[in-house]
Amino acid sequence: QVQLVESGGGLVQPGGSLRLSCAASGSISIISAMGWYRQAPGNQRELVARITNGGSTNYADSVKGRFTISRDNAKNTVYLQMNSLKPEDTAVYYCDAYVIPIDSSLGSRYWGQGTQVTVSS
């Protein structure tokens, strides 16, 4: 069993910063890509940023230059540093990871429970 636990959400004023963390735990052999998605009320879940286990990254156009994704492979943790936050960044943020468990050669995608980010004055 694999679990992803997010932390770091909250309320912040426009222009402010937040750092999200997502730690994976359980019977993990390999984690390939990890990422962050977000879903605002009435909208579909959308990709924010992803990072491979080699460190390659990609970002949604709306967050380029403001958000930075990183990971600590030793801790099975992915981070999202969010700067210059805007009201339109308000959403529930979810992390995901593609994990190959210890007792299997087949990988599966896992999701965290989500953390609320609200940008408002």
Backbone as JSON Lines, residues from 0, in Angstrom:
{"i":0,"aa":"Q","n":[0.83,-1.18,0.0],"ca":[0.0,0.0,0.0],"c":[0.88,1.25,0.0]}
{"i":1,"aa":"V","n":[0.47,2.22,-0.81],"ca":[1.22,3.47,-0.92],"c":[0.3,4.62,-0.55]}
{"i":2,"aa":"Q","n":[0.82,5.56,0.23],"ca":[0.05,6.74,0.6],"c":[0.83,7.99,0.23]}
{"i":3,"aa":"L","n":[0.09,9.01,-0.19],"ca":[0.64,10.33,-0.44],"c":[-0.05,11.31,0.49]}
{"i":4,"aa":"V","n":[0.73,12.08,1.22],"ca":[0.17,13.03,2.18],"c":[0.7,14.42,1.86]}
{"i":5,"aa":"E","n":[-0.24,15.34,1.55],"ca":[0.14,16.72,1.24],"c":[0.07,17.58,2.49]}
{"i":6,"aa":"S","n":[0.83,18.67,2.47],"ca":[0.76,19.67,3.53],"c":[1.2,21.01,2.96]}
{"i":7,"aa":"G","n":[0.88,22.07,3.69],"ca":[1.39,23.39,3.32],"c":[0.37,24.34,2.72]}
{"i":8,"aa":"G","n":[-0.86,23.89,2.52],"ca":[-1.87,24.79,1.98],"c":[-2.31,25.81,3.01]}
{"i":9,"aa":"G","n":[-3.14,26.75,2.56],"ca":[-3.66,27.75,3.48],"c":[-4.16,28.97,2.75]}
{"i":10,"aa":"L","n":[-4.36,30.02,3.54],"ca":[-4.84,31.31,3.03],"c":[-3.66,32.27,2.91]}
{"i":11,"aa":"V","n":[-3.54,32.92,1.76],"ca":[-2.45,33.86,1.55],"c":[-2.97,35.04,0.73]}
{"i":12,"aa":"Q","n":[-2.38,36.2,0.93],"ca":[-2.78,37.39,0.18],"c":[-2.17,37.36,-1.22]}
{"i":13,"aa":"P","n":[-2.81,38.03,-2.17],"ca":[-2.22,38.12,-3.51],"c":[-0.8,38.65,-3.44]}
{"i":14,"aa":"G","n":[0.07,38.03,-4.23],"ca":[1.49,38.39,-4.21],"c":[2.3,37.59,-3.21]}
{"i":15,"aa":"G","n":[1.63,36.86,-2.36],"ca":[2.33,36.08,-1.35],"c":[2.85,34.75,-1.86]}
{"i":16,"aa":"S","n":[3.41,33.97,-0.94],"ca":[4.03,32.69,-1.29],"c":[3.55,31.59,-0.36]}
{"i":17,"aa":"L","n":[3.55,30.37,-0.89],"ca":[3.29,29.17,-0.11],"c":[4.19,28.06,-0.65]}
{"i":18,"aa":"R","n":[4.49,27.11,0.21],"ca":[5.25,25.93,-0.21],"c":[4.46,24.69,0.16]}
{"i":19,"aa":"L","n":[4.11,23.91,-0.84],"ca":[3.41,22.65,-0.62],"c":[4.41,21.5,-0.58]}
{"i":20,"aa":"S","n":[4.1,20.51,0.24],"ca":[4.91,19.3,0.31],"c":[4.0,18.09,0.14]}
{"i":21,"aa":"C","n":[4.56,17.04,-0.42],"ca":[3.82,15.79,-0.57],"c":[4.79,14.65,-0.35]}
{"i":22,"aa":"A","n":[4.54,13.87,0.7],"ca":[5.42,12.76,1.05],"c":[4.75,11.43,0.73]}
{"i":23,"aa":"A","n":[5.47,10.58,0.02],"ca":[4.98,9.25,-0.3],"c":[5.56,8.25,0.69]}
{"i":24,"aa":"S","n":[4.73,7.32,1.12],"ca":[5.19,6.29,2.06],"c":[4.54,4.96,1.72]}
{"i":25,"aa":"G","n":[5.1,3.89,2.25],"ca":[4.56,2.57,2.01],"c":[5.6,1.67,1.35]}
{"i":26,"aa":"S","n":[5.12,0.64,0.68],"ca":[5.99,-0.35,0.06],"c":[6.44,0.13,-1.32]}
{"i":27,"aa":"I","n":[7.39,1.04,-1.32],"ca":[7.82,1.72,-2.54],"c":[9.16,1.2,-3.01]}
{"i":28,"aa":"S","n":[9.22,0.78,-4.26],"ca":[10.49,0.42,-4.87],"c":[11.05,1.6,-5.65]}
{"i":29,"aa":"I","n":[10.25,2.1,-6.58],"ca":[10.67,3.21,-7.43],"c":[9.51,4.18,-7.59]}
{"i":30,"aa":"I","n":[9.82,5.46,-7.53],"ca":[8.87,6.5,-7.91],"c":[9.41,7.18,-9.15]}
{"i":31,"aa":"S","n":[8.68,7.11,-10.23],"ca":[9.15,7.8,-11.44],"c":[8.66,9.25,-11.38]}
{"i":32,"aa":"A","n":[7.68,9.62,-12.14],"ca":[7.24,11.0,-12.15],"c":[6.39,11.32,-10.92]}
{"i":33,"aa":"M","n":[6.53,12.55,-10.44],"ca":[5.66,13.09,-9.4],"c":[5.15,14.43,-9.89]}
{"i":34,"aa":"G","n":[3.98,14.8,-9.43],"ca":[3.42,16.05,-9.94],"c":[2.41,16.69,-9.02]}
{"i":35,"aa":"W","n":[2.02,17.87,-9.42],"ca":[0.98,18.62,-8.73],"c":[-0.11,19.0,-9.74]}
{"i":36,"aa":"Y","n":[-1.35,18.81,-9.32],"ca":[-2.52,19.2,-10.09],"c":[-3.37,20.1,-9.2]}
{"i":37,"aa":"R","n":[-4.3,20.8,-9.8],"ca":[-5.22,21.61,-9.0],"c":[-6.61,21.57,-9.63]}
{"i":38,"aa":"Q","n":[-7.59,21.79,-8.77],"ca":[-8.98,21.81,-9.22],"c":[-9.73,22.9,-8.48]}
{"i":39,"aa":"A","n":[-10.2,23.86,-9.24],"ca":[-11.02,24.93,-8.7],"c":[-12.49,24.54,-8.85]}
{"i":40,"aa":"P","n":[-13.37,25.1,-8.02],"ca":[-14.8,24.77,-8.12],"c":[-15.33,24.98,-9.52]}
{"i":41,"aa":"G","n":[-16.01,23.98,-10.05],"ca":[-16.6,24.07,-11.37],"c":[-15.65,23.8,-12.51]}
{"i":42,"aa":"N","n":[-14.38,23.57,-12.17],"ca":[-13.37,23.32,-13.21],"c":[-12.86,21.89,-13.16]}
{"i":43,"aa":"Q","n":[-12.27,21.46,-14.27],"ca":[-11.63,20.15,-14.28],"c":[-10.27,20.23,-13.6]}
{"i":44,"aa":"R","n":[-9.8,19.08,-13.13],"ca":[-8.46,19.03,-12.55],"c":[-7.45,19.3,-13.66]}
{"i":45,"aa":"E","n":[-6.47,20.15,-13.36],"ca":[-5.49,20.5,-14.37],"c":[-4.07,20.34,-13.84]}
{"i":46,"aa":"L","n":[-3.16,20.04,-14.75],"ca":[-1.76,19.91,-14.38],"c":[-1.19,21.26,-14.01]}
{"i":47,"aa":"V","n":[-0.43,21.28,-12.92],"ca":[0.32,22.48,-12.53],"c":[1.79,22.29,-12.89]}
{"i":48,"aa":"A","n":[2.37,21.18,-12.44],"ca":[3.79,20.92,-12.71],"c":[4.08,19.45,-12.47]}
{"i":49,"aa":"R","n":[5.08,18.94,-13.19],"ca":[5.51,17.56,-13.0],"c":[7.03,17.51,-13.04]}
{"i":50,"aa":"I","n":[7.58,16.48,-12.37],"ca":[9.03,16.3,-12.33],"c":[9.33,14.82,-12.38]}
{"i":51,"aa":"T","n":[10.31,14.45,-13.2],"ca":[10.71,13.04,-13.3],"c":[11.73,12.72,-12.21]}
{"i":52,"aa":"N","n":[12.05,11.44,-12.06],"ca":[13.06,11.09,-11.05],"c":[14.45,11.54,-11.48]}
{"i":53,"aa":"G","n":[14.58,11.95,-12.74],"ca":[15.85,12.51,-13.21],"c":[15.92,14.02,-13.07]}
{"i":54,"aa":"G","n":[14.8,14.62,-12.67],"ca":[14.78,16.07,-12.44],"c":[14.23,16.91,-13.58]}
{"i":55,"aa":"S","n":[13.79,16.28,-14.67],"ca":[13.18,17.05,-15.74],"c":[11.81,17.54,-15.3]}
{"i":56,"aa":"T","n":[11.5,18.79,-15.66],"ca":[10.26,19.41,-15.21],"c":[9.44,19.95,-16.38]}
{"i":57,"aa":"N","n":[8.15,20.05,-16.15],"ca":[7.3,20.8,-17.05],"c":[6.21,21.49,-16.24]}
{"i":58,"aa":"Y","n":[5.76,22.64,-16.74],"ca":[4.83,23.5,-16.02],"c":[3.67,23.92,-16.92]}
{"i":59,"aa":"A","n":[2.54,24.18,-16.29],"ca":[1.45,24.83,-16.99],"c":[1.88,26.26,-17.33]}
{"i":60,"aa":"D","n":[1.44,26.75,-18.46],"ca":[1.83,28.11,-18.87],"c":[1.43,29.14,-17.83]}
{"i":61,"aa":"S","n":[0.33,28.92,-17.15],"ca":[-0.2,29.9,-16.2],"c":[0.67,30.07,-14.97]}
{"i":62,"aa":"V","n":[1.57,29.12,-14.72],"ca":[2.4,29.2,-13.51],"c":[3.88,29.34,-13.81]}
{"i":63,"aa":"K","n":[4.27,29.29,-15.06],"ca":[5.68,29.4,-15.41],"c":[6.25,30.72,-14.9]}
{"i":64,"aa":"G","n":[7.43,30.62,-14.28],"ca":[8.08,31.79,-13.74],"c":[7.64,32.15,-12.34]}
{"i":65,"aa":"R","n":[6.57,31.53,-11.85],"ca":[6.09,31.82,-10.49],"c":[6.19,30.6,-9.58]}
{"i":66,"aa":"F","n":[5.97,29.42,-10.12],"ca":[5.99,28.18,-9.34],"c":[7.24,27.37,-9.68]}
{"i":67,"aa":"T","n":[7.76,26.66,-8.69],"ca":[8.9,25.79,-8.89],"c":[8.64,24.44,-8.24]}
{"i":68,"aa":"I","n":[8.76,23.37,-9.02],"ca":[8.6,22.03,-8.48],"c":[9.98,21.44,-8.25]}
{"i":69,"aa":"S","n":[10.11,20.69,-7.16],"ca":[11.37,20.02,-6.84],"c":[11.04,18.73,-6.09]}
{"i":70,"aa":"R","n":[12.04,17.87,-5.95],"ca":[11.79,16.63,-5.21],"c":[13.06,16.2,-4.48]}
{"i":71,"aa":"D","n":[12.84,15.48,-3.39],"ca":[13.91,14.87,-2.63],"c":[13.7,13.36,-2.74]}
{"i":72,"aa":"N","n":[14.47,12.72,-3.6],"ca":[14.26,11.29,-3.84],"c":[14.54,10.44,-2.59]}
{"i":73,"aa":"A","n":[15.46,10.89,-1.76],"ca":[15.76,10.13,-0.54],"c":[14.58,10.13,0.42]}
{"i":74,"aa":"K","n":[13.77,11.18,0.36],"ca":[12.62,11.29,1.25],"c":[11.3,10.97,0.54]}
{"i":75,"aa":"N","n":[11.37,10.61,-0.74],"ca":[10.14,10.34,-1.52],"c":[9.15,11.5,-1.41]}
{"i":76,"aa":"T","n":[9.68,12.7,-1.51],"ca":[8.87,13.9,-1.3],"c":[9.0,14.85,-2.48]}
{"i":77,"aa":"V","n":[7.87,15.43,-2.86],"ca":[7.85,16.45,-3.91],"c":[7.35,17.75,-3.3]}
{"i":78,"aa":"Y","n":[7.9,18.85,-3.78],"ca":[7.56,20.17,-3.26],"c":[7.03,21.05,-4.41]}
{"i":79,"aa":"L","n":[6.24,22.04,-4.02],"ca":[5.81,23.06,-4.97],"c":[5.95,24.41,-4.28]}
{"i":80,"aa":"Q","n":[6.95,25.18,-4.7],"ca":[7.12,26.55,-4.21],"c":[6.3,27.47,-5.09]}
{"i":81,"aa":"M","n":[5.37,28.16,-4.48],"ca":[4.46,29.04,-5.21],"c":[4.7,30.48,-4.79]}
{"i":82,"aa":"N","n":[5.14,31.3,-5.72],"ca":[5.39,32.71,-5.47],"c":[4.46,33.57,-6.31]}
{"i":83,"aa":"S","n":[4.37,34.83,-5.95],"ca":[3.53,35.78,-6.69],"c":[2.13,35.22,-6.93]}
{"i":84,"aa":"L","n":[1.54,34.7,-5.87],"ca":[0.24,34.05,-6.0],"c":[-0.85,35.03,-6.4]}
{"i":85,"aa":"K","n":[-1.79,34.52,-7.19],"ca":[-2.91,35.31,-7.7],"c":[-4.22,34.67,-7.24]}
{"i":86,"aa":"P","n":[-5.28,35.45,-7.18],"ca":[-6.59,34.87,-6.8],"c":[-6.98,33.68,-7.68]}
{"i":87,"aa":"E","n":[-6.59,33.7,-8.94],"ca":[-6.95,32.6,-9.83],"c":[-6.15,31.32,-9.56]}
{"i":88,"aa":"D","n":[-5.19,31.38,-8.65],"ca":[-4.48,30.17,-8.22],"c":[-5.27,29.42,-7.14]}
{"i":89,"aa":"T","n":[-6.35,30.02,-6.65],"ca":[-7.16,29.38,-5.62],"c":[-7.74,28.07,-6.14]}
{"i":90,"aa":"A","n":[-7.49,26.99,-5.4],"ca":[-7.94,25.66,-5.81],"c":[-7.54,24.66,-4.73]}
{"i":91,"aa":"V","n":[-8.03,23.44,-4.88],"ca":[-7.49,22.32,-4.12],"c":[-6.34,21.74,-4.93]}
{"i":92,"aa":"Y","n":[-5.19,21.61,-4.29],"ca":[-3.99,21.11,-4.95],"c":[-3.77,19.66,-4.55]}
{"i":93,"aa":"Y","n":[-3.55,18.83,-5.56],"ca":[-3.34,17.4,-5.36],"c":[-1.96,17.01,-5.89]}
{"i":94,"aa":"C","n":[-1.28,16.14,-5.16],"ca":[-0.05,15.58,-5.71],"c":[-0.35,14.18,-6.25]}
{"i":95,"aa":"D","n":[0.46,13.77,-7.19],"ca":[0.36,12.4,-7.7],"c":[1.75,11.84,-7.9]}
{"i":96,"aa":"A","n":[1.83,10.52,-7.93],"ca":[3.11,9.85,-8.14],"c":[2.87,8.54,-8.85]}
{"i":97,"aa":"Y","n":[3.77,8.21,-9.76],"ca":[3.73,6.91,-10.43],"c":[4.72,6.02,-9.7]}
{"i":98,"aa":"V","n":[4.19,4.99,-9.02],"ca":[4.97,4.19,-8.09],"c":[5.02,2.73,-8.53]}
{"i":99,"aa":"I","n":[6.21,2.15,-8.47],"ca":[6.36,0.7,-8.62],"c":[6.58,0.14,-7.22]}
{"i":100,"aa":"P","n":[5.64,-0.66,-6.71],"ca":[5.77,-1.2,-5.35],"c":[6.91,-2.22,-5.25]}
{"i":101,"aa":"I","n":[7.31,-2.51,-4.03],"ca":[8.41,-3.44,-3.77],"c":[8.11,-4.82,-4.32]}
{"i":102,"aa":"D","n":[6.87,-5.27,-4.2],"ca":[6.52,-6.64,-4.56],"c":[5.92,-6.76,-5.96]}
{"i":103,"aa":"S","n":[6.21,-5.8,-6.82],"ca":[5.61,-5.83,-8.14],"c":[6.53,-5.16,-9.15]}
{"i":104,"aa":"S","n":[6.38,-5.54,-10.4],"ca":[7.1,-4.87,-11.49],"c":[6.19,-3.92,-12.24]}
{"i":105,"aa":"L","n":[4.94,-3.86,-11.81],"ca":[3.95,-2.99,-12.47],"c":[3.72,-1.74,-11.64]}
{"i":106,"aa":"G","n":[3.74,-0.6,-12.3],"ca":[3.52,0.65,-11.59],"c":[2.07,1.06,-11.57]}
{"i":107,"aa":"S","n":[1.73,1.9,-10.62],"ca":[0.39,2.45,-10.52],"c":[0.5,3.92,-10.16]}
{"i":108,"aa":"R","n":[-0.58,4.63,-10.47],"ca":[-0.63,6.06,-10.13],"c":[-1.38,6.24,-8.83]}
{"i":109,"aa":"Y","n":[-0.81,7.02,-7.95],"ca":[-1.44,7.3,-6.67],"c":[-1.66,8.81,-6.52]}
{"i":110,"aa":"W","n":[-2.71,9.14,-5.75],"ca":[-3.07,10.54,-5.51],"c":[-3.1,10.83,-4.02]}
{"i":111,"aa":"G","n":[-2.74,12.07,-3.7],"ca":[-2.94,12.54,-2.34],"c":[-4.37,12.98,-2.12]}
{"i":112,"aa":"Q","n":[-4.68,13.39,-0.9],"ca":[-6.04,13.75,-0.54],"c":[-6.38,15.19,-0.9]}
{"i":113,"aa":"G","n":[-5.38,15.98,-1.22],"ca":[-5.61,17.36,-1.6],"c":[-5.41,18.33,-0.44]}
{"i":114,"aa":"T","n":[-4.96,19.53,-0.78],"ca":[-4.8,20.6,0.21],"c":[-5.31,21.9,-0.4]}
{"i":115,"aa":"Q","n":[-6.08,22.64,0.38],"ca":[-6.71,23.86,-0.12],"c":[-5.71,25.02,-0.12]}
{"i":116,"aa":"V","n":[-5.65,25.72,-1.23],"ca":[-4.9,26.97,-1.35],"c":[-5.89,28.07,-1.71]}
{"i":117,"aa":"T","n":[-5.96,29.1,-0.89],"ca":[-6.85,30.22,-1.13],"c":[-6.04,31.5,-1.17]}
{"i":118,"aa":"V","n":[-6.17,32.22,-2.28],"ca":[-5.45,33.48,-2.46],"c":[-6.49,34.6,-2.45]}
{"i":119,"aa":"S","n":[-6.47,35.38,-1.39],"ca":[-7.5,36.41,-1.23],"c":[-7.0,37.48,-0.28]}
{"i":120,"aa":"S","n":[-7.46,38.71,-0.54],"ca":[-7.13,39.8,0.37],"c":[-8.24,39.98,1.41]}
